[in-house]
mmCIF file of C-alpha atoms in Angstrom:
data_model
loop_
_atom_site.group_PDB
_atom_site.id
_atom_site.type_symbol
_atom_site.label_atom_id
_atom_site.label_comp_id
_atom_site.label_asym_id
_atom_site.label_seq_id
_atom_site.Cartn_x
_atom_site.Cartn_y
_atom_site.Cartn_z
ATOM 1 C CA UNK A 267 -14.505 21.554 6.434
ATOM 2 C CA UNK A 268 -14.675 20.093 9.816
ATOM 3 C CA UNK A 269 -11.619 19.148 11.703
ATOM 4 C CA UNK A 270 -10.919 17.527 15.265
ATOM 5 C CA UNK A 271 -10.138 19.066 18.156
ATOM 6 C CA UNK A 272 -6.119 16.761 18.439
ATOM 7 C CA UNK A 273 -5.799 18.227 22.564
ATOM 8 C CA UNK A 274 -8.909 16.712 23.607
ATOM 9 C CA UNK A 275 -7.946 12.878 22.246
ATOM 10 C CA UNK A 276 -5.539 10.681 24.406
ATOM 11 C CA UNK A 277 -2.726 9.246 22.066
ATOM 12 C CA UNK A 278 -4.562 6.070 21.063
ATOM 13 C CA UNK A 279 -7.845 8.077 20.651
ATOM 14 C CA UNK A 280 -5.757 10.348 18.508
ATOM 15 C CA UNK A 281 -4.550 7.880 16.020
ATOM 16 C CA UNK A 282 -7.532 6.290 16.441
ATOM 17 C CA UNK A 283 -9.710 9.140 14.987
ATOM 18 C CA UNK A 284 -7.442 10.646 12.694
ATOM 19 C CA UNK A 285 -6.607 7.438 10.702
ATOM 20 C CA UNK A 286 -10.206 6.875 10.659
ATOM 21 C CA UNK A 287 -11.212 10.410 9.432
ATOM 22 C CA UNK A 288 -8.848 10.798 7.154
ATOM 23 C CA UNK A 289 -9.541 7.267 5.118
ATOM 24 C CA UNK A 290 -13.182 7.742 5.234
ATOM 25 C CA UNK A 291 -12.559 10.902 3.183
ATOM 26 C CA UNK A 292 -9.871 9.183 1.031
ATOM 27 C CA UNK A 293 -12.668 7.352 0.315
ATOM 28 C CA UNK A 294 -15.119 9.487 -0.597
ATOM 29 C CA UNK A 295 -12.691 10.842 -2.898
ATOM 30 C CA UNK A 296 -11.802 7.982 -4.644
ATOM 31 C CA UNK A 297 -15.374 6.867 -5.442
ATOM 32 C CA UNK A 298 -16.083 10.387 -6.731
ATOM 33 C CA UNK A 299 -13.352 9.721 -9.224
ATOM 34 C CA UNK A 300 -14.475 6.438 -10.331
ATOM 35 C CA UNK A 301 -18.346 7.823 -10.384
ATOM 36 C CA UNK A 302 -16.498 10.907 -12.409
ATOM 37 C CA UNK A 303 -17.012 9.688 -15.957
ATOM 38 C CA UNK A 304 -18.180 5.790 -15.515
ATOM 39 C CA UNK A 305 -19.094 3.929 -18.831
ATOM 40 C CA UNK A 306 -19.538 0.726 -19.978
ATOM 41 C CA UNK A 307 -15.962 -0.167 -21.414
ATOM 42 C CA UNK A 308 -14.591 1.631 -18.275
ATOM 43 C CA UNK A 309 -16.560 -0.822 -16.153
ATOM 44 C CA UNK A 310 -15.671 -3.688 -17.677
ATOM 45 C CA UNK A 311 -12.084 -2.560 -17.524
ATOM 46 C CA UNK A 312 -12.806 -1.918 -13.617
ATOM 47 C CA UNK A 313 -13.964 -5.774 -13.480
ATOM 48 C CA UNK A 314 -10.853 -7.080 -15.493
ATOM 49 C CA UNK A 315 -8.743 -5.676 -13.103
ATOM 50 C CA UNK A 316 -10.133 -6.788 -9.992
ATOM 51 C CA UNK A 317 -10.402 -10.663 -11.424
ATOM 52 C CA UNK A 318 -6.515 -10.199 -12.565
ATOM 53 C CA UNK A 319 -5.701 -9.001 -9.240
ATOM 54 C CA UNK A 320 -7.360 -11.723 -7.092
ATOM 55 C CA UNK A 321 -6.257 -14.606 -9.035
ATOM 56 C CA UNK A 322 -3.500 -13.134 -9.014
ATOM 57 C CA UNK A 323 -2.895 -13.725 -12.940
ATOM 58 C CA UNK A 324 0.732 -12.953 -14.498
ATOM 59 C CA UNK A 325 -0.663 -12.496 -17.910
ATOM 60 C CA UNK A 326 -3.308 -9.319 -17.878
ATOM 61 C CA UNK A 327 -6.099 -7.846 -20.515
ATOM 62 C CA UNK A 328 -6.206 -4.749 -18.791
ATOM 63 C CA UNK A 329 -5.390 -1.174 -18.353
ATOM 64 C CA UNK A 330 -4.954 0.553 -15.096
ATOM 65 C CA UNK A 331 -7.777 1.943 -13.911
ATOM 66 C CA UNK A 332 -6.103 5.778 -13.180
ATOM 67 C CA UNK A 333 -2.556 6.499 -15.234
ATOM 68 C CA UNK A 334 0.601 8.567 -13.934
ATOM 69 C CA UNK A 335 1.616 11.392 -16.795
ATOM 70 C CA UNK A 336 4.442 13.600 -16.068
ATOM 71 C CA UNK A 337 4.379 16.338 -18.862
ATOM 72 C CA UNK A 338 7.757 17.590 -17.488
ATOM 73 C CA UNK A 339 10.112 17.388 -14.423
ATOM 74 C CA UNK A 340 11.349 21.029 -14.353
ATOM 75 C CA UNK A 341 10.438 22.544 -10.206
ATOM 76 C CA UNK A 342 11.392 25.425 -8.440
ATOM 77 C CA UNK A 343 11.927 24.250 -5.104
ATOM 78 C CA UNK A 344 14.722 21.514 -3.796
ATOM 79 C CA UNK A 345 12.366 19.951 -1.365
ATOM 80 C CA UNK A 346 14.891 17.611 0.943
ATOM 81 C CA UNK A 347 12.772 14.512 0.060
ATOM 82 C CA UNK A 348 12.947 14.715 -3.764
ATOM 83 C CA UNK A 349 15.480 14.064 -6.495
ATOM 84 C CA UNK A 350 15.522 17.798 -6.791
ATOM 85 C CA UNK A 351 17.312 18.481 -3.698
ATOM 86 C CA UNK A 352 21.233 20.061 -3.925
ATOM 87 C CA UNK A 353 21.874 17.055 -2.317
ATOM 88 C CA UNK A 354 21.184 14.981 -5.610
ATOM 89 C CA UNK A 355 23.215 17.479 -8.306
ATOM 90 C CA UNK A 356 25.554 14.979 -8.735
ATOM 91 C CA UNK A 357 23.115 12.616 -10.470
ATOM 92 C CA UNK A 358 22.925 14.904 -13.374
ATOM 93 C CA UNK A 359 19.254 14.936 -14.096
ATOM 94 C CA UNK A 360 17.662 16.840 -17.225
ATOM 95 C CA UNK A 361 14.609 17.795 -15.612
ATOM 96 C CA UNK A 362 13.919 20.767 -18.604
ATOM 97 C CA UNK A 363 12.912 17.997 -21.294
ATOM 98 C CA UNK A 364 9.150 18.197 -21.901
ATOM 99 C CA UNK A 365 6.649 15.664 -23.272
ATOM 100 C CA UNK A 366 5.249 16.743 -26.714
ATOM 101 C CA UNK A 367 1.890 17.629 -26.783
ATOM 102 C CA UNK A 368 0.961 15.169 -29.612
ATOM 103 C CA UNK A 369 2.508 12.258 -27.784
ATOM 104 C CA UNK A 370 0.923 13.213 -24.513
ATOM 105 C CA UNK A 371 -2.652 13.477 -26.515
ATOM 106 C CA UNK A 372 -1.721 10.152 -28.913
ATOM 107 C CA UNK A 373 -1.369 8.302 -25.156
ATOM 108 C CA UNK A 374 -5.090 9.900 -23.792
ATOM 109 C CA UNK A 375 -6.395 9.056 -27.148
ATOM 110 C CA UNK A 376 -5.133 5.227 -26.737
ATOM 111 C CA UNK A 377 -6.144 4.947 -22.859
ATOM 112 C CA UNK A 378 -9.747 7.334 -22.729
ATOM 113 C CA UNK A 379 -12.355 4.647 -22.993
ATOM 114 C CA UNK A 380 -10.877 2.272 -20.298
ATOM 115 C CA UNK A 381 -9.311 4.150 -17.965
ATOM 116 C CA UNK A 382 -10.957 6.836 -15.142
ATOM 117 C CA UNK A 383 -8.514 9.387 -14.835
ATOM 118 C CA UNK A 384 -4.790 11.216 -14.936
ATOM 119 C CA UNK A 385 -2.664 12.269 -12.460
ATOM 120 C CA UNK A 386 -0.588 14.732 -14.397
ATOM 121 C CA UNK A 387 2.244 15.154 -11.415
ATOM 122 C CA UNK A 388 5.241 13.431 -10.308
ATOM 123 C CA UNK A 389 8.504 15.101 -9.312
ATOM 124 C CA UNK A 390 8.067 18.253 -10.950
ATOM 125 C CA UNK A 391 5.926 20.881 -10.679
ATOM 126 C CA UNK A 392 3.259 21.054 -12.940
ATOM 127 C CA UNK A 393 1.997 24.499 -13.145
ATOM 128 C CA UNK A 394 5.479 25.721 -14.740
ATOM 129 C CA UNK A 395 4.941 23.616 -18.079
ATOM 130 C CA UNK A 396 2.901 26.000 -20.257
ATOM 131 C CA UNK A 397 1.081 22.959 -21.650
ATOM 132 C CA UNK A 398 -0.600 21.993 -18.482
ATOM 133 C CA UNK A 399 -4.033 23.631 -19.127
ATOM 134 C CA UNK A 400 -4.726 22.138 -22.644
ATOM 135 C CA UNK A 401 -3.683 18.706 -20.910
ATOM 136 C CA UNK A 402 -6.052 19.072 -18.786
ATOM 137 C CA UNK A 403 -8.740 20.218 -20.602
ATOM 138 C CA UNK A 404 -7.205 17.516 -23.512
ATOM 139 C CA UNK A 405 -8.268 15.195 -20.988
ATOM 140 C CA UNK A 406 -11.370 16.526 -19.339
ATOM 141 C CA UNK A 407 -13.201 16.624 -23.115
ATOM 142 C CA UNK A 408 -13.113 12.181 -22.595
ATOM 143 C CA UNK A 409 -14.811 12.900 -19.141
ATOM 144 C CA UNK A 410 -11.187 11.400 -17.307
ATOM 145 C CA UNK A 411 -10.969 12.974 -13.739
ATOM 146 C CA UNK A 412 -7.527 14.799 -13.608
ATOM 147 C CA UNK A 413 -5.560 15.075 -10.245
ATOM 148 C CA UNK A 414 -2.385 17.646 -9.611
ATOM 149 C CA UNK A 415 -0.355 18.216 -6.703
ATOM 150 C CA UNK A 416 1.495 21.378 -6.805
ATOM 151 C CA UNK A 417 3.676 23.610 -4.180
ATOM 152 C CA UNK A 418 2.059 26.606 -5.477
ATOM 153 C CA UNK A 419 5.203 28.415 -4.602
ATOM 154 C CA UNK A 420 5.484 30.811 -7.215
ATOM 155 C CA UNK A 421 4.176 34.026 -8.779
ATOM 156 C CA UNK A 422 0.808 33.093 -10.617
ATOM 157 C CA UNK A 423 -0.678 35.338 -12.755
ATOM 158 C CA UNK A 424 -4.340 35.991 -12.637
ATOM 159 C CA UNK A 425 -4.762 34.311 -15.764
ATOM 160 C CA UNK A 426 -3.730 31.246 -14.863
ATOM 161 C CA UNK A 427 -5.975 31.285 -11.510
ATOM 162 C CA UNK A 428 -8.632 31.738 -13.688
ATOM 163 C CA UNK A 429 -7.792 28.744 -16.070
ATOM 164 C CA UNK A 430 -6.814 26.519 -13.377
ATOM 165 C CA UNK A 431 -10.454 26.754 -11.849
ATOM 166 C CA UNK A 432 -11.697 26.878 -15.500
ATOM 167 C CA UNK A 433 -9.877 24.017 -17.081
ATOM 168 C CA UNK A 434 -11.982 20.786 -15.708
ATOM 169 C CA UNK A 435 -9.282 19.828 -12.858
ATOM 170 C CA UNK A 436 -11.267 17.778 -10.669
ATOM 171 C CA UNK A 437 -8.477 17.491 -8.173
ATOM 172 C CA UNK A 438 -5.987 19.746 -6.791
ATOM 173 C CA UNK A 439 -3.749 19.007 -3.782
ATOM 174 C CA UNK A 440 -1.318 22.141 -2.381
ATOM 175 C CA UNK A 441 1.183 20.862 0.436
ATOM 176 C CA UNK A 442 1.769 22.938 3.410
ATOM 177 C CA UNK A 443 4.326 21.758 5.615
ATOM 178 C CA UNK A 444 4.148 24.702 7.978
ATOM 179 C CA UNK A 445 2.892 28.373 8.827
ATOM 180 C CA UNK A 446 6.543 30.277 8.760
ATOM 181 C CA UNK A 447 9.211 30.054 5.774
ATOM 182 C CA UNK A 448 11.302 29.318 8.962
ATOM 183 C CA UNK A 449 9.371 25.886 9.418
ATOM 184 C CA UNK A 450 8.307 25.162 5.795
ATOM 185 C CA UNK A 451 11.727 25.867 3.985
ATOM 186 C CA UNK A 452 13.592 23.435 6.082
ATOM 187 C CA UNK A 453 11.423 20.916 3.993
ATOM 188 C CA UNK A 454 10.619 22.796 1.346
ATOM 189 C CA UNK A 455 13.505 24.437 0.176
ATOM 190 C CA UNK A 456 13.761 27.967 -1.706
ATOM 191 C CA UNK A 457 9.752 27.675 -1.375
ATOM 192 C CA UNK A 458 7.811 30.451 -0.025
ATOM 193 C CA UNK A 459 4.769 29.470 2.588
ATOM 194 C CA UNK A 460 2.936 33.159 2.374
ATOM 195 C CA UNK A 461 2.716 32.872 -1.259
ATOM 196 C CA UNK A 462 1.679 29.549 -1.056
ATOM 197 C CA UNK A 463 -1.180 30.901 1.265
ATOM 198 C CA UNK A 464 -1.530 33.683 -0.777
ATOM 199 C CA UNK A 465 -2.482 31.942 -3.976
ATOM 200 C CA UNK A 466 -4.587 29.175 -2.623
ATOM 201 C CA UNK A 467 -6.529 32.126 -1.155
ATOM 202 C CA UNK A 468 -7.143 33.236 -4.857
ATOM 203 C CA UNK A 469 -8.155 30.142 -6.279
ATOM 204 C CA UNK A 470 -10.467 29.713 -3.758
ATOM 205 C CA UNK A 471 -12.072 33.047 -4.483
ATOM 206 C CA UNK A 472 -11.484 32.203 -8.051
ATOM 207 C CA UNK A 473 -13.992 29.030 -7.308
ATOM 208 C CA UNK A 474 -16.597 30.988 -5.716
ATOM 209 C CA UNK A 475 -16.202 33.829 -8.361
ATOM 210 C CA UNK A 476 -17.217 30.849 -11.087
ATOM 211 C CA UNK A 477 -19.037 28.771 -8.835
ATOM 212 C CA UNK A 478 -17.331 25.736 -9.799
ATOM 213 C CA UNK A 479 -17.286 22.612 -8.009
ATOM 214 C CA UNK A 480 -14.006 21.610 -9.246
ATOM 215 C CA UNK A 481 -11.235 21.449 -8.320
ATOM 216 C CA UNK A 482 -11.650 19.834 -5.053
ATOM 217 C CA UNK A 483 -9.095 21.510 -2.801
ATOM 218 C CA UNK A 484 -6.922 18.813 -0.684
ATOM 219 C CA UNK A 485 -4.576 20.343 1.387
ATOM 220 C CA UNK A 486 -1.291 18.439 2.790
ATOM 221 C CA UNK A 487 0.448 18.502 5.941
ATOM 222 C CA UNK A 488 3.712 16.253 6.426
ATOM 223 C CA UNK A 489 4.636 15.880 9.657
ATOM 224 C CA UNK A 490 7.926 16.211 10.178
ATOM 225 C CA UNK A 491 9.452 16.823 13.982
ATOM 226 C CA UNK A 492 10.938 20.213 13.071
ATOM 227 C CA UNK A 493 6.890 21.424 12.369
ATOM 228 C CA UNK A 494 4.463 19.262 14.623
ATOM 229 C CA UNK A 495 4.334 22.328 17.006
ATOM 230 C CA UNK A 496 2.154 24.141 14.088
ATOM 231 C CA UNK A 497 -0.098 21.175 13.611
ATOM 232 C CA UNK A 498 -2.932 23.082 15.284
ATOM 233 C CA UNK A 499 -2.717 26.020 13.799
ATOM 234 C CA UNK A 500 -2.226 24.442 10.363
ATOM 235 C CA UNK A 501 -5.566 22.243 11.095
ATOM 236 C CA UNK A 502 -7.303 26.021 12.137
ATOM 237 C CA UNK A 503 -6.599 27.618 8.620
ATOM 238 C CA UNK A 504 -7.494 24.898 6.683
ATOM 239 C CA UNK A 505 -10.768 25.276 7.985
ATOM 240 C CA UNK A 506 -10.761 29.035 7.489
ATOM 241 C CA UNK A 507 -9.997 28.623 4.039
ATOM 242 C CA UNK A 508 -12.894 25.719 3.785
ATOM 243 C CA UNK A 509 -10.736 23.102 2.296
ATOM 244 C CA UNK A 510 -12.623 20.072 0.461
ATOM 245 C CA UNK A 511 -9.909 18.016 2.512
ATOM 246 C CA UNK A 512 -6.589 17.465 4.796
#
């Protein structure tokens, strides 16, 4: 992965450049998920959807062309952005209820020939639920592209490395918000920035080990005053660890 040298841009070169780099590789991306597992009835689906949209009709006959399923809520951190912060205890969510796996596989079953893919992420953190794998692979067996974001803040056994590169994820995004628990956990709270580092090392091994395409590797970077001063270093290890993107 290439990335640009920020200190040799003036400020509207810099926005300039980045803004434009970084959408022409969301993009890419995106195509590669539509080009994923493209048929006939997901096509036509594709076309519905675009003739809804600009005529701007009330009354739709079709799907959405990529679905949001959240298998369970249950995280480890108490990022200061999310509803699990300490800040939000008082709203008394049940984040440890988990979808069933038959209802999770009746909804795939009902969705598979029209839409292109699953993100399987929303406010918690995926990897915990034991399930995640045989969604994934639930999912990969209709040819959907499957997309997870994950703090990868926790101990992960080599097992699950394995089956993470293994199970047909086409997409994985790991967010680093900084290069010292001092910066990160300010954001990221009771998360751990060397494991993080640690185990996106190992699936990146993992992927050479199989020599696997997938998952593509996205790595994420929220600016945030408290960490701006470790952009540049940030931008110098993603390209040591040959991210697919920033």
């Amino acid at each position: 992965m290439k990335y640009l040298d920020l200190r040799q841009l003036n400020a509207t070169d810099k926005r300039h450049n980045i803004l434009s780099w970084h959408y022409l590789r969301q993009t890419k991306r995106k195509a590669e998920l539509f080009w994923f597992g493209i048929t006939f009835k997901r096509t036509l689906n594709l076309l519905k959807c675009a003739v809804n949209f600009l005529f701007g009709k009330t009354k739709i006959n079709s799907l959405p062309l990529f679905v949001k399923i959240e298998l369970s809520a249950r995280c480890n951190l108490a990022c200061t952005v999310c509803l699990h912060s300490h800040t939000n205890d008082n709203l008394q969510q049940n984040f440890s209820v988990r979808m069933p796996m038959p209802t999770y596989k009746r909804l795939v079953d009902e969705m598979q020939n029209r839409i292109f893919g699953l993100s399987l992420y929303y406010m918690g953190e995926a990897f915990l639920n034991p399930d995640i794998i045989e969604a994934i692979r639930y999912a990969c067996q209709y040819h959907l592209s499957t997309h997870i974001s994950s703090n990868f803040s926790f101990p992960m056994p080599e097992a699950l490395v394995r089956d993470i590169v293994k199970s047909g994820l086409t997409h994985l995004t790991v967010c680093i918000d900084g290069l010292t628990n001092n910066t990160y956990q300010k954001t990221r709270v009771n998360g751990d920035v060397e494991l993080v580092i640690k185990n996106l090392r190992r699936i990146m091994s993992e992927k050479t080990k199989q020599k696997s395409r997938y998952p593509q590797i996205e790595i994420q970077f929220i600016q945030f005053a408290h960490n701006t001063n470790e952009l540049y270093d940030v931008l110098r290890l993603f390209s040591e660890l040959k991210a697919d993107q920033v």
